[in-house]
GROMACS .gro file of C-alpha atoms in nm:
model
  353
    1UNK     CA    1   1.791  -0.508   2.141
    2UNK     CA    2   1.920  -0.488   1.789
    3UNK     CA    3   1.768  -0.773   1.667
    4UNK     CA    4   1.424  -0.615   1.688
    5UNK     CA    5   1.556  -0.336   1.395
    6UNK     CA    6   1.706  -0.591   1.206
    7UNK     CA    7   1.398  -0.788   1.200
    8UNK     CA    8   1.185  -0.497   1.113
    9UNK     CA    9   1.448  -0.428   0.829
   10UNK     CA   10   1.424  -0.711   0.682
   11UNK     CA   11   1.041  -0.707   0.697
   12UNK     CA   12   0.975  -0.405   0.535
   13UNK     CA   13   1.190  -0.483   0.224
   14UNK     CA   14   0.978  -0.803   0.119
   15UNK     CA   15   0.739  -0.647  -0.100
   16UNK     CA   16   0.408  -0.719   0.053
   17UNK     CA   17   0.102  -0.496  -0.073
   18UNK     CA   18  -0.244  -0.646   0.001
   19UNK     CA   19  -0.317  -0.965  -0.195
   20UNK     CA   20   0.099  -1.047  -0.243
   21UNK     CA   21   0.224  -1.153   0.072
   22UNK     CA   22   0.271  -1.501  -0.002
   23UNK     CA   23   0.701  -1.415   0.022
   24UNK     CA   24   0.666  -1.236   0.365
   25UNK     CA   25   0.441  -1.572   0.429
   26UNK     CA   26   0.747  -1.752   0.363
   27UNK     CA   27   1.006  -1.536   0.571
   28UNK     CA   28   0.761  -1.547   0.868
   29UNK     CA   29   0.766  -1.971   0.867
   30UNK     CA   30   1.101  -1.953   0.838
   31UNK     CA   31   1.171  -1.709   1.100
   32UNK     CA   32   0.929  -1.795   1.370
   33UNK     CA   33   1.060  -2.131   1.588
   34UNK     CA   34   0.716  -2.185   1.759
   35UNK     CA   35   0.492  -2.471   1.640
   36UNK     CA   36   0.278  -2.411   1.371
   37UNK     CA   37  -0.123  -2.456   1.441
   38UNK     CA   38  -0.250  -2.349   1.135
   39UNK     CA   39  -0.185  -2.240   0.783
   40UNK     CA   40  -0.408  -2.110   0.489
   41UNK     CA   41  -0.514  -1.864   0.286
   42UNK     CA   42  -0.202  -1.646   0.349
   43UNK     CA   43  -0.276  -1.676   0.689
   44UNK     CA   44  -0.009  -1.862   0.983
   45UNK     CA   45  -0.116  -1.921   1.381
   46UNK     CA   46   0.117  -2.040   1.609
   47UNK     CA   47   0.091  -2.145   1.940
   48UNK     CA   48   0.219  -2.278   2.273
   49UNK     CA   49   0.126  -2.549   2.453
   50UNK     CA   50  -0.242  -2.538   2.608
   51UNK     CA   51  -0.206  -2.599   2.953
   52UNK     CA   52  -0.513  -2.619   3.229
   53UNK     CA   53  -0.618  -2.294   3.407
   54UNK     CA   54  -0.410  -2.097   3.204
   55UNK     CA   55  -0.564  -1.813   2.958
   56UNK     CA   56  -0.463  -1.818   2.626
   57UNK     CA   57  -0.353  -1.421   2.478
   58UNK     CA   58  -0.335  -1.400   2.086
   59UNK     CA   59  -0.086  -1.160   1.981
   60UNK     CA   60  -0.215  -1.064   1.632
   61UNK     CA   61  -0.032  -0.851   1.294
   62UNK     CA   62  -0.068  -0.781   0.965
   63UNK     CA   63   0.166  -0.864   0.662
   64UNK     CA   64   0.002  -0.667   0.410
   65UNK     CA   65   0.090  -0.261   0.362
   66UNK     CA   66  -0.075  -0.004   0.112
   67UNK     CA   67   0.095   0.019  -0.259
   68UNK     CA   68   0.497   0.210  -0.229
   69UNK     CA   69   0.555   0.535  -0.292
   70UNK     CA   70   0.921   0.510  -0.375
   71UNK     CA   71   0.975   0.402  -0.007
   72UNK     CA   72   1.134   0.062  -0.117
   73UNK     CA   73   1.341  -0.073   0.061
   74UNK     CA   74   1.417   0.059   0.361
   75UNK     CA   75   1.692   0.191   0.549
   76UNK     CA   76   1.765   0.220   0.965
   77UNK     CA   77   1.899   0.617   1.016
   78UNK     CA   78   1.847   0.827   1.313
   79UNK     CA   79   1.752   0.555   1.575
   80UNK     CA   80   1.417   0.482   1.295
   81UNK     CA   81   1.358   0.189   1.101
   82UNK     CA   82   1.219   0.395   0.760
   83UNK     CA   83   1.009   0.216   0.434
   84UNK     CA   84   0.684   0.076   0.327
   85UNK     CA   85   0.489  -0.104   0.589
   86UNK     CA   86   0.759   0.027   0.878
   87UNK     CA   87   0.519   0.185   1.119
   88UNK     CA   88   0.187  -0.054   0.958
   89UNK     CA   89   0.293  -0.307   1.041
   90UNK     CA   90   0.575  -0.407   0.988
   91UNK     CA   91   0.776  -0.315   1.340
   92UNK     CA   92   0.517  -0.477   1.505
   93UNK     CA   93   0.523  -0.810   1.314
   94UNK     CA   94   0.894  -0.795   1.418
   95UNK     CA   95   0.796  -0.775   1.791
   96UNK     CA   96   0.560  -1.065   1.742
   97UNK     CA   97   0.853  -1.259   1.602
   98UNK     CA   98   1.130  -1.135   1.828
   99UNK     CA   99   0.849  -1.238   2.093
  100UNK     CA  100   0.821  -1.600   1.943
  101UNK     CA  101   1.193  -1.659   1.954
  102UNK     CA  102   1.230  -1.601   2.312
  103UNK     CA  103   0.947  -1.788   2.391
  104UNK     CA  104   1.092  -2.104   2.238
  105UNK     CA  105   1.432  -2.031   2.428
  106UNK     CA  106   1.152  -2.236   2.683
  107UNK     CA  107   1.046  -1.866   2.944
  108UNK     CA  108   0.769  -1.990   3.183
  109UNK     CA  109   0.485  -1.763   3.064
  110UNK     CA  110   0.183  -1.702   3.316
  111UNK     CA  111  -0.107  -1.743   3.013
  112UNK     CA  112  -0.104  -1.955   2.729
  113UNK     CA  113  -0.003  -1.736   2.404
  114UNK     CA  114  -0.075  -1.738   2.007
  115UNK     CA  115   0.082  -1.522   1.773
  116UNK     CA  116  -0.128  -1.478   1.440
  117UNK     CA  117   0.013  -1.314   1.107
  118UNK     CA  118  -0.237  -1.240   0.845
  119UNK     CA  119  -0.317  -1.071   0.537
  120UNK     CA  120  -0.534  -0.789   0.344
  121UNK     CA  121  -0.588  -0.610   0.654
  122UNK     CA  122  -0.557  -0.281   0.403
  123UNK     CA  123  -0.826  -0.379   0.191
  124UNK     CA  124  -1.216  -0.349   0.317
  125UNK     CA  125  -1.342  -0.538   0.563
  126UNK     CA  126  -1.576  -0.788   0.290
  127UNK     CA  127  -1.186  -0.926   0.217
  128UNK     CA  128  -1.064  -1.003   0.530
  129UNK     CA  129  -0.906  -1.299   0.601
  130UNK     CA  130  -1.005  -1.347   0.995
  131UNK     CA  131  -1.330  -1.471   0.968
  132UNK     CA  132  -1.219  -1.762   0.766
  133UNK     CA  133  -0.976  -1.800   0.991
  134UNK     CA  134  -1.193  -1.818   1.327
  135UNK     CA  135  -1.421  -2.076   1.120
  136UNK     CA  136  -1.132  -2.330   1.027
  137UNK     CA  137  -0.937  -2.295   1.360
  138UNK     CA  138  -1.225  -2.278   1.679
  139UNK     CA  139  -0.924  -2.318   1.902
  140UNK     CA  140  -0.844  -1.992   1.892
  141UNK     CA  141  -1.191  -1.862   1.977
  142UNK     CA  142  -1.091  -1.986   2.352
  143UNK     CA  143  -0.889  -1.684   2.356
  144UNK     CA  144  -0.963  -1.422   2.644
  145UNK     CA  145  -0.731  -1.169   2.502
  146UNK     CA  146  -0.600  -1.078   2.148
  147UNK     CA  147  -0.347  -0.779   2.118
  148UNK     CA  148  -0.344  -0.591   1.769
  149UNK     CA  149   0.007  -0.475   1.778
  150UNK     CA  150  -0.100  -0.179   1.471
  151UNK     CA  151   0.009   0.163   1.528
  152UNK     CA  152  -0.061   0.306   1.825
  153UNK     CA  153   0.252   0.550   1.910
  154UNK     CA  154   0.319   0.244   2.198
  155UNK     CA  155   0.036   0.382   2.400
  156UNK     CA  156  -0.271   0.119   2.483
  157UNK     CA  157  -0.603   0.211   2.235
  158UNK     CA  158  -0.927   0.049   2.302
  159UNK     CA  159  -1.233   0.001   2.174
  160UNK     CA  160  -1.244   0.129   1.821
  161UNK     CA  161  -1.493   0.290   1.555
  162UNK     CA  162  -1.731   0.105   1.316
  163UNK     CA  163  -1.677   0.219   0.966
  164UNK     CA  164  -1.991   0.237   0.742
  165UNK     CA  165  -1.905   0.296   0.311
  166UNK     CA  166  -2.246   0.387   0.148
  167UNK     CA  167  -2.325   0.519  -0.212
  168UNK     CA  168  -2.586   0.801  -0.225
  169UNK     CA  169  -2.733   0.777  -0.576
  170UNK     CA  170  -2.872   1.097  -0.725
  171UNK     CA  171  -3.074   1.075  -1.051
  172UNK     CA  172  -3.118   1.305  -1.338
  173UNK     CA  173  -3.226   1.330  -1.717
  174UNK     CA  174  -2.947   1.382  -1.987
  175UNK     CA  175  -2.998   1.655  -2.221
  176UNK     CA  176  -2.747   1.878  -2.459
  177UNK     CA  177  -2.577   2.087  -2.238
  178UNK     CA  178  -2.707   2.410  -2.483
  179UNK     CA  179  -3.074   2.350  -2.362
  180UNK     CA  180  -3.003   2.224  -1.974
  181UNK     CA  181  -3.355   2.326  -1.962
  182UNK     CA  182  -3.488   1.992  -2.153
  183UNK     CA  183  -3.317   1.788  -1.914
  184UNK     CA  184  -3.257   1.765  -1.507
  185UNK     CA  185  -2.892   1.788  -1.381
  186UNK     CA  186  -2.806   1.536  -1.195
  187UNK     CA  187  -2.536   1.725  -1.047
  188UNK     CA  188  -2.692   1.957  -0.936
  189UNK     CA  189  -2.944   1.767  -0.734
  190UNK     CA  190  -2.618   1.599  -0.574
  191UNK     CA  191  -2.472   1.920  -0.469
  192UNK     CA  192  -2.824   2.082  -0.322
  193UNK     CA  193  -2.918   1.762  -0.144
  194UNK     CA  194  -2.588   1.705   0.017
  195UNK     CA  195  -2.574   2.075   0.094
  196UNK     CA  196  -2.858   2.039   0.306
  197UNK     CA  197  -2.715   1.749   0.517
  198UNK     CA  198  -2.328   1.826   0.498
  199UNK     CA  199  -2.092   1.871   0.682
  200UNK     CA  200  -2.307   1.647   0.955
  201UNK     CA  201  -2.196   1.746   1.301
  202UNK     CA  202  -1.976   1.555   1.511
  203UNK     CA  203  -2.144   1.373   1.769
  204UNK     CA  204  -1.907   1.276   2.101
  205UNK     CA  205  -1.953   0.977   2.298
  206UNK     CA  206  -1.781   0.879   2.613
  207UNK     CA  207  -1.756   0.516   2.711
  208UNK     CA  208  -1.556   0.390   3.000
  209UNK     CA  209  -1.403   0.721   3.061
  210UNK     CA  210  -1.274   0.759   2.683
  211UNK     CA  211  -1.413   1.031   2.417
  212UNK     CA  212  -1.514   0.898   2.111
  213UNK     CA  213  -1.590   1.093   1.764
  214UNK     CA  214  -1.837   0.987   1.541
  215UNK     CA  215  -1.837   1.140   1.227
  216UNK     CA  216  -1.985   1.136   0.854
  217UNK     CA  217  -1.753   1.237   0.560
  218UNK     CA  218  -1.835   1.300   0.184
  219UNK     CA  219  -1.547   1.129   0.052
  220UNK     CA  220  -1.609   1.090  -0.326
  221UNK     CA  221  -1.859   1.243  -0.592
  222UNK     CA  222  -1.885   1.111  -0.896
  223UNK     CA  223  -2.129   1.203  -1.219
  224UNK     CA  224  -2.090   1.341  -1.595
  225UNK     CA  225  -2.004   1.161  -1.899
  226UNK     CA  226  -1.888   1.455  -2.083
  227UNK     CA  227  -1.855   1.835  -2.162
  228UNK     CA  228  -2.153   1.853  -2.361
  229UNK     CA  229  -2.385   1.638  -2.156
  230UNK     CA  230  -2.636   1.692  -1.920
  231UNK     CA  231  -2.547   1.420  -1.638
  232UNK     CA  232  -2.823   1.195  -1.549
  233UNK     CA  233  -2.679   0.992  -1.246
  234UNK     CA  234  -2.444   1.177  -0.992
  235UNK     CA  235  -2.292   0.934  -0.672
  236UNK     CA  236  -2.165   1.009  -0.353
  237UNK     CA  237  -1.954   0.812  -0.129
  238UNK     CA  238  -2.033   0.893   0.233
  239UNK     CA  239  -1.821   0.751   0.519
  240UNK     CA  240  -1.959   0.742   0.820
  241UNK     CA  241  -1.751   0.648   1.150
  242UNK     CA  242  -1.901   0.554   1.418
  243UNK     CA  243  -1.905   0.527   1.798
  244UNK     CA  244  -1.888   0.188   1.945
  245UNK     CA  245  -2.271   0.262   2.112
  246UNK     CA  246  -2.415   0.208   1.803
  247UNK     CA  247  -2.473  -0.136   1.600
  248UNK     CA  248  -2.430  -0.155   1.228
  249UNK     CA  249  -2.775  -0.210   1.223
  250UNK     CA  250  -2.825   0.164   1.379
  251UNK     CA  251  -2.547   0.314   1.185
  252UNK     CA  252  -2.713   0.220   0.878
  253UNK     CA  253  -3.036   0.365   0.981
  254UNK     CA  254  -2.858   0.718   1.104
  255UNK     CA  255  -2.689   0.713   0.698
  256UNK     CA  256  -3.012   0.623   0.540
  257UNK     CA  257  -3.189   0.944   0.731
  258UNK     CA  258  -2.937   1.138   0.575
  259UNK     CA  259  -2.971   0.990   0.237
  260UNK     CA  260  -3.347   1.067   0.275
  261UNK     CA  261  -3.306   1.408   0.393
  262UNK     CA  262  -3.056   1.473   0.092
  263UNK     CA  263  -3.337   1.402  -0.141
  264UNK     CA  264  -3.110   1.062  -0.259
  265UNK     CA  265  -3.307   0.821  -0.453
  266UNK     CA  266  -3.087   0.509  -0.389
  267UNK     CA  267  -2.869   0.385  -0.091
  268UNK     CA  268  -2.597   0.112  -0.180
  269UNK     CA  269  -2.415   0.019   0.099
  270UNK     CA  270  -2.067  -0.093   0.033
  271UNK     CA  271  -1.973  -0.191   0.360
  272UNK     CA  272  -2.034  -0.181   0.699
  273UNK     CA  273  -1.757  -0.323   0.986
  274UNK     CA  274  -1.883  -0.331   1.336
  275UNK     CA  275  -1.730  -0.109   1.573
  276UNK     CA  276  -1.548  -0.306   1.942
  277UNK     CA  277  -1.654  -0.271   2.264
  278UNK     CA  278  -1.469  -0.060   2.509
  279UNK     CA  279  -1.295  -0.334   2.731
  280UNK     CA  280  -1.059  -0.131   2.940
  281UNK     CA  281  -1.198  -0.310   3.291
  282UNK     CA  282  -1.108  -0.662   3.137
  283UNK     CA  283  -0.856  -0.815   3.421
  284UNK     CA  284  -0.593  -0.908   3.155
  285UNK     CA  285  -0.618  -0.579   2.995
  286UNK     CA  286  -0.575  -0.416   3.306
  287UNK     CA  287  -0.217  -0.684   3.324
  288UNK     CA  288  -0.131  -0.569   2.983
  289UNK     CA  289  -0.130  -0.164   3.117
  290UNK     CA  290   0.030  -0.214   3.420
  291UNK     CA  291   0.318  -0.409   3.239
  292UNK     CA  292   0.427  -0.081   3.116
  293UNK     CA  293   0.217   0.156   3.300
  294UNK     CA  294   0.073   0.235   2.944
  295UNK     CA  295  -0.128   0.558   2.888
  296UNK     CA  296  -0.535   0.436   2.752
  297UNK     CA  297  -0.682   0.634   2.466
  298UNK     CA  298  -0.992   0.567   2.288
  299UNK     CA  299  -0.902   0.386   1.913
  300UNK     CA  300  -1.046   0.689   1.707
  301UNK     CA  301  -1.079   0.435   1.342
  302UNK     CA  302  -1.118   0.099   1.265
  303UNK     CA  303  -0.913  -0.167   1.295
  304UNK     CA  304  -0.921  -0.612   1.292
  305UNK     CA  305  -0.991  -0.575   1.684
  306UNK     CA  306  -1.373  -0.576   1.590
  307UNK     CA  307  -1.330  -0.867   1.422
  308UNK     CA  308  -1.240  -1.027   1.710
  309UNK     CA  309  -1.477  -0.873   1.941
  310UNK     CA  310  -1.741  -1.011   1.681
  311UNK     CA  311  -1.660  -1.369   1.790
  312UNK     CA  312  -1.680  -1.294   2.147
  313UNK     CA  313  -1.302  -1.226   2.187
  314UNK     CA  314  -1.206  -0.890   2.356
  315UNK     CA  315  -0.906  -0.722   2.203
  316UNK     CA  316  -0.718  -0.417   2.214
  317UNK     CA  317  -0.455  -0.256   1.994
  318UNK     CA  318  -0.111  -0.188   2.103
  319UNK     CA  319   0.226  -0.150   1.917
  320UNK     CA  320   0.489   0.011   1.772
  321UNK     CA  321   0.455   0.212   1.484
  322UNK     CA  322   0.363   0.573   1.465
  323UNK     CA  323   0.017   0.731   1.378
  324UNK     CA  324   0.138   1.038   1.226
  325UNK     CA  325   0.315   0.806   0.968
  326UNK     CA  326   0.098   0.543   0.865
  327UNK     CA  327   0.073   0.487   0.464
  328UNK     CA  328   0.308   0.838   0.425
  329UNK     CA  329   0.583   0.825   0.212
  330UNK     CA  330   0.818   0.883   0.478
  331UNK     CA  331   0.692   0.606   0.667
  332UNK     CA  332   0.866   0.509   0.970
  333UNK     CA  333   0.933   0.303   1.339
  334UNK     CA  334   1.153   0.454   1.637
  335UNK     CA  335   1.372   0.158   1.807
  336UNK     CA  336   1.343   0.270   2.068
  337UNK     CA  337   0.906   0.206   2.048
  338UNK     CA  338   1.050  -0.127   1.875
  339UNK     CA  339   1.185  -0.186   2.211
  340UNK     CA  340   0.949  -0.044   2.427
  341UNK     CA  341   0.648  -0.256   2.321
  342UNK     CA  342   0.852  -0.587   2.291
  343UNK     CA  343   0.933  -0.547   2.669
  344UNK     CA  344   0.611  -0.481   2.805
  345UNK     CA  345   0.470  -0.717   2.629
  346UNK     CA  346   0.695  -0.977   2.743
  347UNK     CA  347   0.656  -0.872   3.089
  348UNK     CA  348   0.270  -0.903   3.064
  349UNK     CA  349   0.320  -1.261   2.903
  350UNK     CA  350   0.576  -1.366   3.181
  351UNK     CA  351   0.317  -1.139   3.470
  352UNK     CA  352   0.646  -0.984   3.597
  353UNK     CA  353   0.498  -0.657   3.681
   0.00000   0.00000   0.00000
């Protein structure tokens, strides 16, 4: 199916980094022949016709990528579609809009489908653009099923980490950097404290027959204000991902008895997105793997599926691009995943299997 690279072509060369995707906005409306349910905020939902007994499936993408790095624009070469945005997300958005098109050719589907493009996916979670959504538009909440078409090397992922950003704030007293000795070194508190906690073993969890990884990173330190200067504040950023058995609520507590442990005297959390639920039993899950006898792997990071777990939706992610090349400057789609994903998803939408 040609069109699908095409499509994903033309995608990835509208420039559309998080917080400017008002022209890929544009090409979407006028690409997509569905009717359109709702529009704001950057974000567009349409939608077939609600019909009795039938579930309703959101198919869901982003239209925002990370800043270029000389990847602009694209190229197809090799049997890839290669530029910003290729792999996330911009090969699936072309599935979800290759999908729309041959549903308004008038297909009898077997559930009742919505296809939902939306932005700042890339930025944290305290920007997202979903919640606002689900609060405008309650129709969509009737959804039993919403498919994430991100990354996922065309293999089914479910369930997916929470991700916790927290600030560990280390305190000091500044002195000249002759006499140290007059002063206390905020750096140096920083380092011993997080020595004692770091690196924090892995823990593994297994729900519904998947392995999870929950983990806790040092992913920033911060402190000095110059050669000569004793520094009296050190920070540092702590990431901690974790398994979908824990609430926020209990991830917070777990970083906070590290942050005591380091000798910190201030936790700021910056953010903290919920982890989703491990729904591989869900019936129409179960329709979606058997449409193309999809391998199930546990969804070892975040993604928007929490967000819909969150308001009672279950969701999965499933699509085209490529881990290994997400936000690289090589980034990349095959075709032939183009391809792949677009068909089984079709299938599962039509219940051919």
């Amino acid at each position: 199916m040609p069109e699908l690279a095409e499509t994903t072509l033309a995608l990835v060369n509208i420039a559309s980094e998080s917080r400017n995707e008002a022209e890929a906005v544009a090409w979407v409306e006028a690409a997509v022949p569905l009717p359109l349910a709702y529009a704001g905020d950057d974000t567009r939902y349409y939608a077939t016709e609600r019909r009795a007994g039938r579930p309703l499936v959101v198919l869901a993408g982003h239209l925002d990528t990370v800043p270029a790095q000389k990847n602009l624009p694209g190229r197809i070469e090799d049997g890839w579609v290669i530029g910003l945005g290729a792999t996330d997300m911009k090969g699936g958005d072309a599935v979800l809009v290759e999908l729309a098109r041959a549903l308004a050719n008038g297909v009898e589907t077997a559930v009742d489908v919505g296809l939902l493009f939306f932005p700042r996916e890339e930025l944290p979670s305290t920007e997202s653009a979903l919640p606002g959504f689900f609060a405008a538009f309650p129709d969509v909440l009737e959804a039993e099923l919403a498919v994430m078409l991100e990354p996922t090397d065309a293999t089914l992922h479910v369930g997916c980490l929470g991700n916790l950003n927290a600030e560990l704030v280390f305190e000091g007293e500044s002195a000249h950097s002759a006499r140290p000795w007059t002063g206390v070194n905020a750096i140096e508190r920083a380092v011993g404290g997080l020595g004692r906690i770091l690196p924090v073993p892995a823990r593994e969890v297994e729900l519904g027959g998947l392995r999870f990884v929950e983990v806790v990173t040092a992913t920033r330190l911060d402190g000095g204000i110059a050669a000569n200067v004793v520094p009296d504040r050190a920070v540092c950023l702590l990431n901690h991902r974790y398994a979908p058995d824990r609430s926020p609520e209990e991830a917070e507590a777990r970083l906070r008895e590290l942050a005591e442990a380091a000798g910190a005297d201030e936790v700021r959390v910056l953010g903290n997105g919920s982890p989703a639920p491990v729904v591989v039993d869900a019936p129409l899950v179960q329709r979606l793997r058997a449409a193309g006898d999809l391998d199930v792997l546990p969804k070892q990071a975040w993604t928007p599926v929490a967000e819909f777990a969150a308001v009672g939706i279950d969701a999965v992610n499933y699509g085209p691009g490529a881990t290994r090349y997400a936000h690289t400057q090589d980034e990349r789609v095959e075709i032939a995943a183009l391809e792949r994903v677009y068909e089984t998803l079709l299938a599962f939408l039509l219940d051919t299997v």
